[in-house]
Short mmCIF file of C-alpha atoms and ligand atoms in Angstrom, two decimals:
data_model
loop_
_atom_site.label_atom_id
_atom_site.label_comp_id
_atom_site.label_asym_id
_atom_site.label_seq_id
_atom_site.Cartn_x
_atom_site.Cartn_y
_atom_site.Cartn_z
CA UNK A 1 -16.67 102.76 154.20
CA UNK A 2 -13.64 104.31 154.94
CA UNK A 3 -11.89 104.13 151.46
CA UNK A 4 -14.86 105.78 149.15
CA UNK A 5 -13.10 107.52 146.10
CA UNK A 6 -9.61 106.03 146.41
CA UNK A 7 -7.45 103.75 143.91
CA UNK A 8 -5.59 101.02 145.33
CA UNK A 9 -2.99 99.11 143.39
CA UNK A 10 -2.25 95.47 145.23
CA UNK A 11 0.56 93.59 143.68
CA UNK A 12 0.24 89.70 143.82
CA UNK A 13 -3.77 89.97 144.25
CA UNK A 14 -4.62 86.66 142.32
CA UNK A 15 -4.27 84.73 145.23
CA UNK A 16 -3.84 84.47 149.25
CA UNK A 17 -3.05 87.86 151.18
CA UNK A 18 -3.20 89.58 148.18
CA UNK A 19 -6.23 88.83 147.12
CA UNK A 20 -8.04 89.38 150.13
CA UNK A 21 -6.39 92.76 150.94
CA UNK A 22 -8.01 93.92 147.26
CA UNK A 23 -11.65 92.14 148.07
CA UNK A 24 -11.45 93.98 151.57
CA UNK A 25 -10.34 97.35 150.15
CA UNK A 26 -13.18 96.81 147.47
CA UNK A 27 -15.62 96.42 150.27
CA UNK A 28 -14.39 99.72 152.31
CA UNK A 29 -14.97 101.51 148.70
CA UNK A 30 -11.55 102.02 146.68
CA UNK A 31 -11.33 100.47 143.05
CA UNK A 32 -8.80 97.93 142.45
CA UNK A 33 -5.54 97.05 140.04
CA UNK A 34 -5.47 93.38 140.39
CA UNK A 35 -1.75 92.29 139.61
CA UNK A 36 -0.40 89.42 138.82
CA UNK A 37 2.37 87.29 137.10
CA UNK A 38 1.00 83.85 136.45
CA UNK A 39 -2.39 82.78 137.56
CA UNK A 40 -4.89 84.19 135.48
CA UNK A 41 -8.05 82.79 136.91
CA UNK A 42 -6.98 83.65 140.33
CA UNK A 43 -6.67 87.48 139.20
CA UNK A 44 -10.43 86.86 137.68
CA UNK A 45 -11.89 85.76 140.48
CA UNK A 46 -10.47 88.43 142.64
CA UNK A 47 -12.34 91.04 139.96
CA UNK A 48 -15.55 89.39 140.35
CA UNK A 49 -15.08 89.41 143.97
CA UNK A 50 -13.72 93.70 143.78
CA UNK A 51 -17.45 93.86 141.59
CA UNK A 52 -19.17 91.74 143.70
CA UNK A 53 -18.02 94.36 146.58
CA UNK A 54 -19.88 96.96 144.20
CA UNK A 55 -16.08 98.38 143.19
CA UNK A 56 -13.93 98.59 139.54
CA UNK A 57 -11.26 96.08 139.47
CA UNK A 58 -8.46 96.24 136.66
CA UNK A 59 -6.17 93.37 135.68
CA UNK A 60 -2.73 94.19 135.14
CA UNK A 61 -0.31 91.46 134.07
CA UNK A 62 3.17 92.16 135.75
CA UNK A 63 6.50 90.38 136.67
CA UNK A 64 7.45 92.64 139.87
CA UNK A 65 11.63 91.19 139.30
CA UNK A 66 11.50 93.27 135.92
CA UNK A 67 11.28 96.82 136.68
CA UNK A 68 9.81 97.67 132.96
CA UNK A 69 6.80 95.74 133.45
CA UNK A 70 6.77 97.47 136.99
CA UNK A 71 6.63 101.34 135.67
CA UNK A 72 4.23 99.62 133.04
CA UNK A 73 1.76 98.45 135.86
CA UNK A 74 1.97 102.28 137.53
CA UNK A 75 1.27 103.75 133.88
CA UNK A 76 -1.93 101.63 132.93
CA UNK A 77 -3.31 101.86 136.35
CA UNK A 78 -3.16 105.59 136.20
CA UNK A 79 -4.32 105.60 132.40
CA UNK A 80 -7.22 103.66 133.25
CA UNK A 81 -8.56 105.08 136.49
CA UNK A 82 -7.05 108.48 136.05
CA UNK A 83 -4.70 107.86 139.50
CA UNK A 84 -3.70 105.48 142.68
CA UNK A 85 -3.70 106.88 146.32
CA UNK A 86 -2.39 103.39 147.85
CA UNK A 87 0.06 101.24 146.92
CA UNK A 88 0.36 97.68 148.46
CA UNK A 89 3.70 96.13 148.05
CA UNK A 90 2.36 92.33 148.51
CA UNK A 91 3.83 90.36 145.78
CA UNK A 92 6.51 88.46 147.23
CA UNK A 93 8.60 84.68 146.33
CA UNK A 94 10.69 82.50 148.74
CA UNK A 95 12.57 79.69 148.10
CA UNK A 96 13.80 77.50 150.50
CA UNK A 97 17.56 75.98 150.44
CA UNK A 98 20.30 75.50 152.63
CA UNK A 99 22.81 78.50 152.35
CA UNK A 100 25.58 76.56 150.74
CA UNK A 101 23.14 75.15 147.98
CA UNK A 102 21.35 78.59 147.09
CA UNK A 103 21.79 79.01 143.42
CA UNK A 104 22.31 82.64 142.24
CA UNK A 105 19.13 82.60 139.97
CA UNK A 106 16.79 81.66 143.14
CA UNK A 107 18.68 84.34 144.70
CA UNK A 108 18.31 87.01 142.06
CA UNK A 109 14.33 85.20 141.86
CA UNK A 110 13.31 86.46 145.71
CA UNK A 111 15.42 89.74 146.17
CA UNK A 112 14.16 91.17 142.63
CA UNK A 113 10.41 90.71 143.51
CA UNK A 114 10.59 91.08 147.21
CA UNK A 115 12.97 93.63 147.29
CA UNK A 116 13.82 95.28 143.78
CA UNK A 117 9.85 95.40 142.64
CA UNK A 118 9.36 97.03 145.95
CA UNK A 119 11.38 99.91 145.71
CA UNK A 120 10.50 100.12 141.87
CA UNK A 121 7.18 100.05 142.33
CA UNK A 122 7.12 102.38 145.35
CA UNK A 123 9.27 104.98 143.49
CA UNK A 124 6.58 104.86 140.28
CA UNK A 125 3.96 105.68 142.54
CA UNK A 126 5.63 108.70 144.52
CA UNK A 127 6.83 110.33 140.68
CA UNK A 128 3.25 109.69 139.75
CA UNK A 129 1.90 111.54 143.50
CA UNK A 130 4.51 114.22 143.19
CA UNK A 131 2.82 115.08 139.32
CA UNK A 132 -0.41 115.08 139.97
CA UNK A 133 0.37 116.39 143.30
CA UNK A 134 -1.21 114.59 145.77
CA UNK A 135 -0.37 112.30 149.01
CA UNK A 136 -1.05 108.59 149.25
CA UNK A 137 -0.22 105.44 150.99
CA UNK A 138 2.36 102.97 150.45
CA UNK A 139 1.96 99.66 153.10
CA UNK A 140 4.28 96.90 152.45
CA UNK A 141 3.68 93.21 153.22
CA UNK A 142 7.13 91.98 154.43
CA UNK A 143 6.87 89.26 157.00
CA UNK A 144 8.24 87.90 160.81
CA UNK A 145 11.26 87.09 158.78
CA UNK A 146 12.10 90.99 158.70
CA UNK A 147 13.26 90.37 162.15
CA UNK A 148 13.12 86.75 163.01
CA UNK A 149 15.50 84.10 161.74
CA UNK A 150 13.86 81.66 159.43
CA UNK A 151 17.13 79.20 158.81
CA UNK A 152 16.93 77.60 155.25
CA UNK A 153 15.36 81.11 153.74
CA UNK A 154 18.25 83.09 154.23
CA UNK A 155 17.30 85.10 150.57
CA UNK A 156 14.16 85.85 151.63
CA UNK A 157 15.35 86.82 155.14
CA UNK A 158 17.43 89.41 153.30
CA UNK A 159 14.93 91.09 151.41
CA UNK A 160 11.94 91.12 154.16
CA UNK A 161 14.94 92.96 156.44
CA UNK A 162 15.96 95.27 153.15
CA UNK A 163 12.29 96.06 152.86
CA UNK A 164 12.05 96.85 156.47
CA UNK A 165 15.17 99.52 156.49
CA UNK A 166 13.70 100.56 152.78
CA UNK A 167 10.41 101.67 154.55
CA UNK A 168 12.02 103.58 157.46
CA UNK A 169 14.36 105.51 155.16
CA UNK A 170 11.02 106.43 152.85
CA UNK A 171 9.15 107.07 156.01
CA UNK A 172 11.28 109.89 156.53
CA UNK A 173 12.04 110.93 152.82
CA UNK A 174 8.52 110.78 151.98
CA UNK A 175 7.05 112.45 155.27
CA UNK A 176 6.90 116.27 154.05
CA UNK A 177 5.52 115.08 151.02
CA UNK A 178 2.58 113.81 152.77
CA UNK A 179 3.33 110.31 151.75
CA UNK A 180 3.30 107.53 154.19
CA UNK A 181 4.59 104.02 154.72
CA UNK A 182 4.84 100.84 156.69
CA UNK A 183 4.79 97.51 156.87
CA UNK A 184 2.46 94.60 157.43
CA UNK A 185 4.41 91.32 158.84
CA UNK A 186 2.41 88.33 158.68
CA UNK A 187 3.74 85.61 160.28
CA UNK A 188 2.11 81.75 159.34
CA UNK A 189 -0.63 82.54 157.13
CA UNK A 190 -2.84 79.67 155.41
CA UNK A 191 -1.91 80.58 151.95
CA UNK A 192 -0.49 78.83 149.02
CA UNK A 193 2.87 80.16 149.89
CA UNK A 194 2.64 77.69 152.61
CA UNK A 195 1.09 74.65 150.64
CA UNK A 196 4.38 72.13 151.79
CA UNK A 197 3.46 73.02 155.42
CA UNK A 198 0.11 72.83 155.53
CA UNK A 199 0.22 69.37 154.01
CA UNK A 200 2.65 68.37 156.52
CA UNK A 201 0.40 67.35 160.42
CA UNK A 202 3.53 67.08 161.97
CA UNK A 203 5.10 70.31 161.25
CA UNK A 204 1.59 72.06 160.97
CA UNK A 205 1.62 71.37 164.78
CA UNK A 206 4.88 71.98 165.98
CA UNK A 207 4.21 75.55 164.55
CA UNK A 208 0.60 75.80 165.63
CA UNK A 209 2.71 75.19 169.40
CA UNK A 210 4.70 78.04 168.79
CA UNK A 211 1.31 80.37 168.12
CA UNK A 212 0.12 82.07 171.26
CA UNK A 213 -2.86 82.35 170.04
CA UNK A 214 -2.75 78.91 168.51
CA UNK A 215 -3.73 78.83 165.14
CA UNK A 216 -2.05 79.80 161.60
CA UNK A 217 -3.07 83.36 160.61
CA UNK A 218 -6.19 83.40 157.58
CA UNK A 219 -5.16 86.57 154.76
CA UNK A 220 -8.25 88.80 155.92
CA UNK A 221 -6.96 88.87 159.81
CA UNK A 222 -3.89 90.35 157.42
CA UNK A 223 -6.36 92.55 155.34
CA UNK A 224 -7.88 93.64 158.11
CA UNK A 225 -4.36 95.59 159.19
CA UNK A 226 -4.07 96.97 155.85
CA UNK A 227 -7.23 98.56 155.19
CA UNK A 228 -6.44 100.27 158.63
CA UNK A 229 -3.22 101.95 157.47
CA UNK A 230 -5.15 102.27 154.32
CA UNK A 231 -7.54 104.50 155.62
CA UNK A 232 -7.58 108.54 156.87
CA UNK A 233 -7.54 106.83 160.46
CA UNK A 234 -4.26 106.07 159.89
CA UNK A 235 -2.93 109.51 158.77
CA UNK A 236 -0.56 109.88 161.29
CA UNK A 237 1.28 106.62 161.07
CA UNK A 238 4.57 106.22 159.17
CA UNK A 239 8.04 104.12 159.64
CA UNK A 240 6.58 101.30 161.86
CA UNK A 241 5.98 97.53 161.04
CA UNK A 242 2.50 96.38 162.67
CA UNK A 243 2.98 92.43 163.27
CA UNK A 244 0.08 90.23 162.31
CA UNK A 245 1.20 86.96 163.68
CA UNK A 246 -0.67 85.76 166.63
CA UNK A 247 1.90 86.27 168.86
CA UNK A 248 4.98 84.29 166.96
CA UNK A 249 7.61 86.43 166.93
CA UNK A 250 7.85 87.33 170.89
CA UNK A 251 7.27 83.63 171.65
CA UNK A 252 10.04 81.72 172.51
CA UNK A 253 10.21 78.92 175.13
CA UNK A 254 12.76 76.66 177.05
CA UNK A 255 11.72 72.77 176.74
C1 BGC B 301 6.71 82.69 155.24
C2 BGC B 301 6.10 81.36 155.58
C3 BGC B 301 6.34 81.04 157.06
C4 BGC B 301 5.90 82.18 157.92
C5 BGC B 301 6.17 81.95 159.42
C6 BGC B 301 6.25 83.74 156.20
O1 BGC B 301 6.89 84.95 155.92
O2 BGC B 301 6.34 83.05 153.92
O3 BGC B 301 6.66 80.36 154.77
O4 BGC B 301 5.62 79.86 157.43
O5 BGC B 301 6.58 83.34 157.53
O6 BGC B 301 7.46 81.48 159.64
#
């Protein structure tokens, strides 16, 4: 168990990557702050899943686009477990619109949570590391889409790419205080983020054909990478984006 003794905070844990990044931080020892915005049972079942790992799990109701409820989330997560050591930036919207139709409320929707609760959130837990003194790990979940065009999502686009540049100015800002950061980019996960696709044969495998390794991504292969960066092993590492995405971003093929 690499994480024995450690809090972890994962934003967006009642469902998909989220919720599997906080059962498999449970089961390499850290207690959890379950967050969430909407789905209540889903944030229950991932604390009987953190218990069922043998770890504390906390429920913390938060809307990541309003930065009150975001210093909120930092404050009862330290109140009731006394601190947080990692900080998972997972929570994150898209909506999906051609650019001359994007309304300025979807807009503000995906770049305050993906992008605005980020640096928010981030910047409660440093203030809170810088009192009590102490380092800790910040690992963001952006996406592909922080490099790759995704046409149709150019909102989300924007804030995966802000997120990106976010993390390799903290990387450096945060370095001498011990702090580090990076990114996780999934590419096609099977979550509920991805519902409309999966529903959809035909599009399910024109994508799957773009997949080296020919298959949508499940949230523990992305869980997997985050308890790694989680961990001591990963002291060393700050300012990179680690790829999770069976190959999709490099891939790309004449007919
Ligand atoms: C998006 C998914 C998309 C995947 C691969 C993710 O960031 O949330 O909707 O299928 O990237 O393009």
């Amino acid at each position: 168990m690499k994480l024995e003794g450690k809090v972890a905070l994962v934003t967006g844990s009642s469902q998909g990557i989220g919720q599997a990044i906080a059962i498999r931080l449970a089961s390499e020892g850290a207690d959890i702050i379950i967050d969430y915005r909407s789905h209540t049972e889903g944030a229950e079942e991932t604390r009987s899943k953190v218990e069922a790992a043998g770890r504390k799990g906390l429920i913390v109701k938060a809307d990541l686009g309003v930065v009150n409820d975001v210093r909120q989330m930092i404050t009862e997560g330290v109140q009731h477990f006394g601190k947080i050591d990692i900080l998972v930036n997972n929570a994150g919207i898209e909506k999906n619109a051609s650019f001359w139709d994007v309304t300025e409320a979807d807009y503000d929707a995906v770049l305050n949570v993906n992008l605005k609760g980020v640096f928010f959130a981030t910047q409660a837990l440093v203030k809170h590391l810088m009192d009590t003194k102490r380092t800790g790990k910040i690992i963001n979940i952006s996406s592909v889409h922080e490099e790759l065009p995704f046409p149709h999502f150019t909102s989300y686009c924007a804030s995966k790419g802000g997120v990106k540049m976010m993390m390799r100015n903290l990387a450096v800002e945060l370095g001498p205080l011990g702090i580090t950061i990076n990114n996780v980019a999934p590419g096609a996960i099977e979550t509920p983020i991805n519902t409309k696709l999966l529903n959809d044969p035909e599009k399910l495998s024109a994508l799957k054909k773009n997949i080296p390794l020919s298959r949508l991504g499940q949230p523990e292969d992305v869980a997997a990478m985050v308890a790694f960066l989680a961990s001591s092993d990963a002291d060393y590492v700050t300012g990179t984006t680690f790829f999770v995405d069976g190959g999709l971003l490099w891939n790309y093929q004449e007919q």
